[in-house]
CSV table of C-alpha atoms in Angstrom, one decimal:
chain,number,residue,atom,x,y,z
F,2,UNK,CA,22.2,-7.8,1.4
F,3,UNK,CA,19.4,-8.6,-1.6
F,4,UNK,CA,16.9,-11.0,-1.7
F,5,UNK,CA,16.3,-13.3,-4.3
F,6,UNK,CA,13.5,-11.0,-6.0
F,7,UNK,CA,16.5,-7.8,-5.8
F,8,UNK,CA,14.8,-6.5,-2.5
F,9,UNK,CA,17.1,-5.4,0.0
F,10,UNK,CA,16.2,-7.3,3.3
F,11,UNK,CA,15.4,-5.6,6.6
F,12,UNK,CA,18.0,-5.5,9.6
F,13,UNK,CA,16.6,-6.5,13.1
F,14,UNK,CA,16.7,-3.0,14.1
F,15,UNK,CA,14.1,-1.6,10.8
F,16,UNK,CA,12.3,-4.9,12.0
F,17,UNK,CA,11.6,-3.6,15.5
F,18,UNK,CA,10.8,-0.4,14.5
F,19,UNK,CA,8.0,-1.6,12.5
F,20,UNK,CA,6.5,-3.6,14.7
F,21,UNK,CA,6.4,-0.6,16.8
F,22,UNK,CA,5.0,1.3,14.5
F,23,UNK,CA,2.2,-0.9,14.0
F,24,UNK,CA,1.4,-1.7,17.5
F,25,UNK,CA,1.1,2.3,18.1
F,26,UNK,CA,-1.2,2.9,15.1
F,27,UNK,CA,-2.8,-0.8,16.2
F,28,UNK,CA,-2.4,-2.6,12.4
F,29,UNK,CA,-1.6,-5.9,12.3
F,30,UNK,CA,1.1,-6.4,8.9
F,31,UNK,CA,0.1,-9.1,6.9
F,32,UNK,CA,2.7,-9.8,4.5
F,33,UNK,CA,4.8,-7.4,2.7
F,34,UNK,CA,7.4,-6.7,0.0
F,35,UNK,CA,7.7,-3.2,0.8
F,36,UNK,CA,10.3,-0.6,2.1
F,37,UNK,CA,9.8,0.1,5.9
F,38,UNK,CA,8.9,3.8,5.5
F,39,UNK,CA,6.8,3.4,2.8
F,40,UNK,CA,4.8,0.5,4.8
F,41,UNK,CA,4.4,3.3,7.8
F,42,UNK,CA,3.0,5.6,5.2
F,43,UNK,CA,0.6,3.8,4.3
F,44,UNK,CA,-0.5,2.2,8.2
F,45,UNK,CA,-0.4,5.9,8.9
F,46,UNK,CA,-2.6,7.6,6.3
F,47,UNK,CA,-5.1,4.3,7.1
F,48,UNK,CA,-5.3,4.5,10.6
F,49,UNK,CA,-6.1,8.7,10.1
F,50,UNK,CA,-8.3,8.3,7.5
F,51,UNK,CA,-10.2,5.4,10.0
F,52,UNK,CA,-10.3,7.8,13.1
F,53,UNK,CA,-11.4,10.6,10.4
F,54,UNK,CA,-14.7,8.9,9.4
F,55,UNK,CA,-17.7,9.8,10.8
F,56,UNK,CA,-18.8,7.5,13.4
F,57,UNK,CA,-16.2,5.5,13.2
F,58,UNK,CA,-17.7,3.5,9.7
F,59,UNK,CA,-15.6,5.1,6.8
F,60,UNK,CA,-16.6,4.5,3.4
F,61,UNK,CA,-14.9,1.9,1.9
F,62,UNK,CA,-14.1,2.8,-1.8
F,63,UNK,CA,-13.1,6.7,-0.2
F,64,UNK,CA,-10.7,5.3,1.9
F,65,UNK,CA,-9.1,3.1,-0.8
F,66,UNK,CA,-9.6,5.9,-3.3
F,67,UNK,CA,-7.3,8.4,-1.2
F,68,UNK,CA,-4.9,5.8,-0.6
F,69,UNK,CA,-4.3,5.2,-4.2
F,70,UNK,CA,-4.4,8.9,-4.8
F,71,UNK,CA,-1.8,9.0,-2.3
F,72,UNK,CA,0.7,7.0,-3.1
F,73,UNK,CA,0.5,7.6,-6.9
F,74,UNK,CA,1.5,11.1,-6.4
F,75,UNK,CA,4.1,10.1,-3.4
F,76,UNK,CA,5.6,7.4,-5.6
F,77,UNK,CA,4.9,7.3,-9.2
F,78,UNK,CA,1.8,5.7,-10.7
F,79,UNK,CA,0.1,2.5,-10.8
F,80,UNK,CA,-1.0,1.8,-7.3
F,81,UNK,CA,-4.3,0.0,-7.1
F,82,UNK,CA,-5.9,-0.2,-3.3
F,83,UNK,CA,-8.4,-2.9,-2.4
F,84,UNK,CA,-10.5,-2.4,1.7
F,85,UNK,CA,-12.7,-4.5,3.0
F,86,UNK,CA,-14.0,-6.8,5.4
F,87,UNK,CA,-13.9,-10.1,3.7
F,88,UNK,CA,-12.1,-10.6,0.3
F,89,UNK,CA,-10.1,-13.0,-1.8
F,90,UNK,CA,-7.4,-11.5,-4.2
F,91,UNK,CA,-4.5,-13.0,-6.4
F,92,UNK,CA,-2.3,-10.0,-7.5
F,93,UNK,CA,0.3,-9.3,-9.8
F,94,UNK,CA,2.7,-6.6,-8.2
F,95,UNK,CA,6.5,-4.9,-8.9
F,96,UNK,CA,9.0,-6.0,-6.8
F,97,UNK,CA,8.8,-3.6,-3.3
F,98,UNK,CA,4.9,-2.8,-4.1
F,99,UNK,CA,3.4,-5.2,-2.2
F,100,UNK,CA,1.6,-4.4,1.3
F,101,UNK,CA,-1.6,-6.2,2.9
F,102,UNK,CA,-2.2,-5.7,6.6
F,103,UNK,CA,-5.6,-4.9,8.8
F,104,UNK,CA,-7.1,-1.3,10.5
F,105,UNK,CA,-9.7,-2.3,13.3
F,106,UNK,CA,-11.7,-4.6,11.7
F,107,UNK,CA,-10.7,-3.5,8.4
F,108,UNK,CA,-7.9,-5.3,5.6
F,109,UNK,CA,-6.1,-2.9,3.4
F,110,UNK,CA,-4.2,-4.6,-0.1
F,111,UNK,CA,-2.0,-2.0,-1.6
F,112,UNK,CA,0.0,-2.7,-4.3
F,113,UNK,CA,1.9,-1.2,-7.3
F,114,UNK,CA,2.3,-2.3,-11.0
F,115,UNK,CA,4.1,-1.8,-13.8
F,116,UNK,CA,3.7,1.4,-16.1
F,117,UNK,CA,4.2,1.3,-19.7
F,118,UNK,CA,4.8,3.8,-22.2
F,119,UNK,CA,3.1,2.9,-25.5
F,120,UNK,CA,3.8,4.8,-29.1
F,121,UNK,CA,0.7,6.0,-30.8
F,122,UNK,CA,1.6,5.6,-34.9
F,123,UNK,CA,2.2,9.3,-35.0
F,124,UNK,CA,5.0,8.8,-32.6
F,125,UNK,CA,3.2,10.3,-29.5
F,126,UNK,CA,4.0,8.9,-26.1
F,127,UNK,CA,0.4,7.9,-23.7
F,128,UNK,CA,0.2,6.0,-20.7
């Protein structure tokens, strides 16, 4: 069963298994467009990359850096990744690419946007 954006919606049973997930790595979801497994990637490279830094005060623009990095080359380019402690944002996101929730103290906005091929005049294909 879809959605009205296309998205197929969760069962119960993918439901509970997320919250699970996130109580375990202790992330609270925000809101979220995004397939189930691909939402526990990215609670799961957060939360290591958060125990990872030294003294338990990572840097910021690293860990949004390796997120992006991350999911660009686990599911295609554009992903764009925005931590903090306190910010506002108003994003523009493809359908399933869509994931905001908290590490710790921290907030996490991950989403995804559209790709397009553009012709140079010698015919040439850039992104």
């Amino acid at each position: 069963m879809e959605n009205s954006q296309g998205l197929k919606k969760r069962s119960p049973a993918e439901e509970v298994k997320l919250a699970a997930a996130a109580i375990s790595l202790n992330v609270r979801l925000r809101s979220s467009d995004m397939p189930i497994d691909i939402q526990e990637h990215a609670m799961r490279c957060a939360r290591s990359l958060v125990d990872s830094a030294p003294k338990r005060r990572p840097n910021l623009t690293h860990l949004a850096r390796t997120l992006k990095k991350e999911f660009d080359s686990e599911y295609g380019p554009a992903w764009h990744c925005v931590v903090g402690t306190s910010f506002g944002s108003f994003v523009t996101h493809s359908p399933g690419g869509f994931l905001y929730f908290s590490v710790d103290s921290l907030s996490v906005l991950l989403f995804k946007t559209e790709v397009l091929l553009v012709m140079e005049p010698d015919g040439e294909k850039r992104l």
